[in-house]
Tab-separated table of C-alpha atoms and ligand atoms in Angstrom:
chain	number	residue	atom	x	y	z
A	353	UNK	CA	0.000	0.000	0.000
A	354	UNK	CA	2.391	2.688	-1.153
A	355	UNK	CA	1.244	5.076	-3.870
A	356	UNK	CA	0.307	8.606	-2.866
A	357	UNK	CA	-3.369	8.924	-3.752
A	358	UNK	CA	-4.579	5.446	-2.924
A	359	UNK	CA	-7.120	3.710	-5.111
A	360	UNK	CA	-8.644	0.373	-4.170
A	361	UNK	CA	-11.227	-1.644	-6.080
A	362	UNK	CA	-13.648	-3.787	-4.083
A	363	UNK	CA	-14.823	-6.523	-6.447
A	364	UNK	CA	-17.417	-7.843	-3.972
A	365	UNK	CA	-19.070	-11.213	-4.727
A	366	UNK	CA	-18.700	-11.100	-8.492
A	367	UNK	CA	-17.225	-13.883	-10.602
A	368	UNK	CA	-14.055	-12.023	-11.499
A	369	UNK	CA	-11.812	-14.604	-13.192
A	370	UNK	CA	-11.889	-12.928	-16.610
A	371	UNK	CA	-11.795	-9.475	-15.088
A	372	UNK	CA	-8.591	-10.300	-13.219
A	373	UNK	CA	-6.984	-11.469	-16.449
A	374	UNK	CA	-7.916	-8.083	-17.988
A	375	UNK	CA	-6.442	-6.221	-15.031
A	376	UNK	CA	-3.285	-8.311	-15.168
A	377	UNK	CA	-2.466	-6.758	-18.560
A	378	UNK	CA	-1.829	-3.493	-16.731
A	379	UNK	CA	1.582	-3.709	-15.160
A	380	UNK	CA	2.594	-0.159	-14.373
A	381	UNK	CA	-0.392	1.206	-12.423
A	382	UNK	CA	-0.458	1.186	-8.648
A	383	UNK	CA	-3.698	0.249	-6.980
A	384	UNK	CA	-5.294	-2.458	-4.903
A	385	UNK	CA	-7.941	-5.040	-5.676
A	386	UNK	CA	-9.976	-6.741	-2.973
A	387	UNK	CA	-11.045	-10.028	-4.490
A	388	UNK	CA	-13.397	-12.776	-3.289
A	389	UNK	CA	-11.612	-15.435	-1.224
A	390	UNK	CA	-11.503	-18.213	-3.867
A	391	UNK	CA	-9.579	-15.912	-6.223
A	392	UNK	CA	-6.951	-14.740	-3.747
A	393	UNK	CA	-4.235	-17.277	-4.451
A	394	UNK	CA	-4.577	-17.099	-8.239
A	395	UNK	CA	-4.717	-13.310	-8.181
A	396	UNK	CA	-1.607	-13.108	-6.043
A	397	UNK	CA	0.279	-15.128	-8.657
A	398	UNK	CA	-1.265	-13.250	-11.581
A	399	UNK	CA	-0.248	-9.842	-10.218
A	400	UNK	CA	3.099	-10.904	-8.745
A	401	UNK	CA	5.216	-8.641	-10.957
A	402	UNK	CA	2.796	-5.758	-11.352
A	403	UNK	CA	1.975	-2.640	-9.354
A	404	UNK	CA	-1.379	-4.086	-8.371
A	405	UNK	CA	-1.679	-5.494	-4.876
A	406	UNK	CA	-4.296	-7.939	-3.687
A	407	UNK	CA	-6.269	-8.011	-0.466
A	408	UNK	CA	-9.160	-9.927	1.074
A	409	UNK	CA	-12.619	-8.404	1.508
A	410	UNK	CA	-13.224	-9.871	4.951
A	411	UNK	CA	-12.226	-12.594	7.362
A	412	UNK	CA	-13.718	-14.486	10.250
A	413	UNK	CA	-14.217	-13.043	13.713
A	414	UNK	CA	-12.895	-16.356	15.076
A	415	UNK	CA	-9.255	-17.365	15.099
A	416	UNK	CA	-9.911	-20.988	14.120
A	417	UNK	CA	-12.094	-23.961	14.961
A	418	UNK	CA	-15.494	-25.382	14.093
A	419	UNK	CA	-16.806	-22.540	11.930
A	420	UNK	CA	-17.873	-24.116	8.685
A	421	UNK	CA	-17.393	-22.023	5.582
A	422	UNK	CA	-15.361	-19.299	7.294
A	423	UNK	CA	-11.915	-18.002	6.335
A	424	UNK	CA	-9.520	-17.056	9.108
A	425	UNK	CA	-6.853	-14.380	9.222
A	426	UNK	CA	-4.275	-17.079	9.830
A	427	UNK	CA	-5.260	-18.757	6.540
A	428	UNK	CA	-4.929	-15.485	4.659
A	429	UNK	CA	-1.484	-14.918	6.121
A	430	UNK	CA	-0.423	-18.460	5.266
A	431	UNK	CA	-1.468	-17.832	1.652
A	432	UNK	CA	0.610	-14.659	1.530
A	433	UNK	CA	-2.343	-12.267	1.752
A	434	UNK	CA	-1.286	-9.570	4.185
A	435	UNK	CA	-4.119	-7.076	3.631
A	436	UNK	CA	-7.725	-7.405	4.691
A	437	UNK	CA	-10.713	-5.069	4.629
A	438	UNK	CA	-12.729	-5.078	7.842
A	439	UNK	CA	-16.094	-3.503	8.599
A	440	UNK	CA	-17.526	-3.003	5.130
A	441	UNK	CA	-21.197	-2.204	5.673
A	442	UNK	CA	-22.270	-5.198	3.571
A	443	UNK	CA	-20.282	-7.435	5.943
A	444	UNK	CA	-21.424	-5.601	9.077
A	445	UNK	CA	-24.999	-6.283	7.921
A	446	UNK	CA	-24.311	-10.013	8.320
A	447	UNK	CA	-23.589	-9.460	12.012
A	448	UNK	CA	-19.866	-10.222	11.873
A	449	UNK	CA	-17.843	-9.288	14.973
A	450	UNK	CA	-15.887	-6.336	13.697
A	451	UNK	CA	-13.964	-5.687	16.924
A	452	UNK	CA	-12.842	-9.341	17.054
A	453	UNK	CA	-11.682	-9.257	13.436
A	454	UNK	CA	-9.661	-6.112	14.124
A	455	UNK	CA	-8.028	-7.728	17.146
A	456	UNK	CA	-7.071	-10.804	15.134
A	457	UNK	CA	-5.724	-8.756	12.216
A	458	UNK	CA	-3.693	-6.663	14.632
A	459	UNK	CA	-2.350	-9.744	16.364
A	460	UNK	CA	-1.319	-11.207	12.984
A	461	UNK	CA	0.328	-7.927	11.887
A	462	UNK	CA	-1.933	-7.540	8.862
A	463	UNK	CA	-2.547	-4.349	6.880
A	464	UNK	CA	-6.113	-3.286	7.523
A	465	UNK	CA	-8.569	-1.238	5.504
A	466	UNK	CA	-11.189	-0.348	8.084
A	467	UNK	CA	-14.565	0.866	6.770
A	468	UNK	CA	-16.694	3.251	8.770
A	469	UNK	CA	-19.664	5.403	7.825
A	470	UNK	CA	-23.181	6.350	8.741
A	471	UNK	CA	-26.419	4.829	7.471
A	472	UNK	CA	-29.243	6.937	6.085
A	473	UNK	CA	-31.021	7.241	9.433
A	474	UNK	CA	-27.918	8.529	11.147
A	475	UNK	CA	-27.280	10.906	8.250
A	476	UNK	CA	-30.805	12.292	8.474
A	477	UNK	CA	-30.687	12.564	12.267
A	478	UNK	CA	-27.308	14.255	12.126
A	479	UNK	CA	-25.658	11.674	14.359
A	480	UNK	CA	-22.843	10.781	11.997
A	481	UNK	CA	-20.003	11.749	14.307
A	482	UNK	CA	-21.352	9.743	17.270
A	483	UNK	CA	-21.591	6.718	15.014
A	484	UNK	CA	-18.096	7.249	13.585
A	485	UNK	CA	-16.786	7.602	17.121
A	486	UNK	CA	-18.378	4.280	18.107
A	487	UNK	CA	-17.034	2.523	15.021
A	488	UNK	CA	-13.533	3.925	15.530
A	489	UNK	CA	-13.467	3.171	19.253
A	490	UNK	CA	-12.992	-0.593	18.650
A	491	UNK	CA	-9.747	-0.059	16.719
A	492	UNK	CA	-6.659	-1.637	18.271
A	493	UNK	CA	-3.311	0.074	17.556
A	494	UNK	CA	-2.865	-1.357	14.048
A	495	UNK	CA	0.446	-0.196	12.575
A	496	UNK	CA	-0.565	-0.254	8.921
A	497	UNK	CA	-4.085	1.097	8.848
A	498	UNK	CA	-6.183	2.732	6.149
A	499	UNK	CA	-9.632	4.019	7.079
A	500	UNK	CA	-12.326	4.194	4.417
A	501	UNK	CA	-15.170	6.601	5.075
A	502	UNK	CA	-18.143	5.027	3.318
A	503	UNK	CA	-21.585	6.463	4.026
A	504	UNK	CA	-23.842	3.429	3.663
A	505	UNK	CA	-26.486	5.441	1.780
A	506	UNK	CA	-23.913	6.339	-0.829
A	507	UNK	CA	-22.720	2.810	-1.668
A	508	UNK	CA	-23.955	1.716	-5.074
A	509	UNK	CA	-26.642	4.417	-5.169
A	510	UNK	CA	-25.051	7.149	-7.291
A	511	UNK	CA	-25.495	9.557	-4.340
A	512	UNK	CA	-22.473	11.363	-2.956
A	513	UNK	CA	-22.434	13.536	0.172
A	514	UNK	CA	-21.666	17.232	-0.178
A	515	UNK	CA	-17.954	17.965	-0.292
A	516	UNK	CA	-18.350	19.796	3.020
A	517	UNK	CA	-19.857	16.655	4.577
A	518	UNK	CA	-17.035	14.480	3.242
A	519	UNK	CA	-14.447	16.927	4.579
A	520	UNK	CA	-16.134	17.116	7.985
A	521	UNK	CA	-16.240	13.323	8.295
A	522	UNK	CA	-12.646	12.912	7.099
A	523	UNK	CA	-11.433	15.587	9.486
A	524	UNK	CA	-13.324	13.936	12.372
A	525	UNK	CA	-11.679	10.597	11.548
A	526	UNK	CA	-8.190	12.106	11.188
A	527	UNK	CA	-8.552	13.973	14.459
A	528	UNK	CA	-9.673	10.791	16.207
A	529	UNK	CA	-6.737	8.844	14.749
A	530	UNK	CA	-4.194	11.485	15.721
A	531	UNK	CA	-5.389	11.396	19.341
A	532	UNK	CA	-5.955	7.656	19.699
A	533	UNK	CA	-3.510	5.948	17.353
A	534	UNK	CA	-0.314	7.546	18.529
A	535	UNK	CA	1.842	4.529	17.655
A	536	UNK	CA	0.809	4.920	14.025
A	537	UNK	CA	3.761	7.073	13.001
A	538	UNK	CA	3.084	7.831	9.337
A	539	UNK	CA	-0.561	8.704	9.978
A	540	UNK	CA	-3.261	6.659	8.334
A	541	UNK	CA	-4.735	7.502	4.990
A	542	UNK	CA	-8.452	8.214	5.017
A	543	UNK	CA	-10.211	7.210	1.818
A	544	UNK	CA	-13.710	7.973	0.599
A	545	UNK	CA	-15.966	5.254	-0.830
A	546	UNK	CA	-19.451	5.447	-2.332
A	547	UNK	CA	-20.468	5.875	-5.975
A	548	UNK	CA	-17.093	7.063	-7.256
A	549	UNK	CA	-16.649	6.723	-11.008
A	550	UNK	CA	-14.689	8.163	-13.926
A	551	UNK	CA	-17.056	11.171	-14.184
A	552	UNK	CA	-16.996	12.392	-10.596
A	553	UNK	CA	-13.559	11.265	-9.314
A	554	UNK	CA	-11.596	14.362	-10.335
A	555	UNK	CA	-13.987	16.774	-8.707
A	556	UNK	CA	-14.332	14.771	-5.482
A	557	UNK	CA	-10.576	14.507	-5.312
A	558	UNK	CA	-9.949	18.202	-5.890
A	559	UNK	CA	-12.761	19.449	-3.626
A	560	UNK	CA	-12.069	17.264	-0.594
A	561	UNK	CA	-9.222	16.216	1.710
A	562	UNK	CA	-9.489	12.505	0.980
A	563	UNK	CA	-6.296	10.471	0.526
A	564	UNK	CA	-7.843	8.053	-1.929
A	565	UNK	CA	-10.928	6.155	-3.049
A	566	UNK	CA	-12.464	2.772	-2.327
A	567	UNK	CA	-14.409	1.864	-5.447
A	568	UNK	CA	-17.045	-0.808	-5.927
A	569	UNK	CA	-19.196	-0.774	-9.059
A	570	UNK	CA	-16.766	1.166	-11.251
A	571	UNK	CA	-13.989	-1.346	-10.514
A	572	UNK	CA	-15.963	-4.012	-12.369
A	573	UNK	CA	-14.996	-2.301	-15.622
A	574	UNK	CA	-11.190	-2.127	-15.941
A	575	UNK	CA	-11.406	0.680	-18.518
A	576	UNK	CA	-13.422	2.848	-16.137
A	577	UNK	CA	-11.190	1.992	-13.211
A	578	UNK	CA	-8.043	2.804	-15.172
A	579	UNK	CA	-9.558	6.116	-16.224
A	580	UNK	CA	-10.232	6.929	-12.568
A	581	UNK	CA	-6.604	6.093	-11.751
A	582	UNK	CA	-5.365	8.230	-14.646
A	583	UNK	CA	-7.550	11.195	-13.661
A	584	UNK	CA	-6.495	10.985	-10.005
A	585	UNK	CA	-2.737	10.766	-10.553
B	969	PGA	P1	-19.685	1.689	-4.952
B	969	PGA	O1	-19.216	0.741	-3.755
B	969	PGA	O2	-18.450	2.346	-5.515
B	969	PGA	O3	-20.348	0.766	-5.920
B	969	PGA	O4	-20.621	2.689	-4.368
B	969	PGA	C1	-18.250	1.154	-2.844
B	969	PGA	C2	-17.985	0.074	-1.815
B	969	PGA	O5	-18.907	-0.701	-1.497
B	969	PGA	O6	-16.865	-0.045	-1.310
């Protein structure tokens, strides 16, 4: 996770075999792809000598044991996958133990992309910051942490908060991190995620203080994704 303005594609639960082959033709761009678990090993090989890094979209809240169908952090590490996203709202909705996952990832020394963000009710009631505070408060002192601010009502809907709202949320998160994550020397990047595409990326980038984007839908089309990367250089 190195490049300056960080761009990450979240490929969600799509069958991405052919898409990964398309992406693998691009060697010189620097961005991340979070791929479904069954593709992790193949993708790691496919992108071995490219600027594209691979991460997992989630992992289990348990370390190991009788949890059929789950994938542990230990397994990811063993397969050479050092980066995991935790707390995406679509995963939170399944009732996964976010705090436990963060503890395990921290214990294993993994790079974490931690998603936070308010739902529509909280947005309408103006309680975003209380919710962000609660979501951030379970963070252990992870050394290599990226926080993605993703308002739930903005994911996959084409709706984007006002630039002022994005800046307020990002500044709240950065302030919280600077007070509570003192061991995190370089400072964590704070990304924005929710309905970013090749048409709006430049403006959102130039009008806000975000350090990068977490992109869902638009990452399913490599041409669009590469245009976003080009426009946000
Ligand atoms: P979207 O998804 O870009 O399709 O809104 C973002 C995300 O879920 O991370």
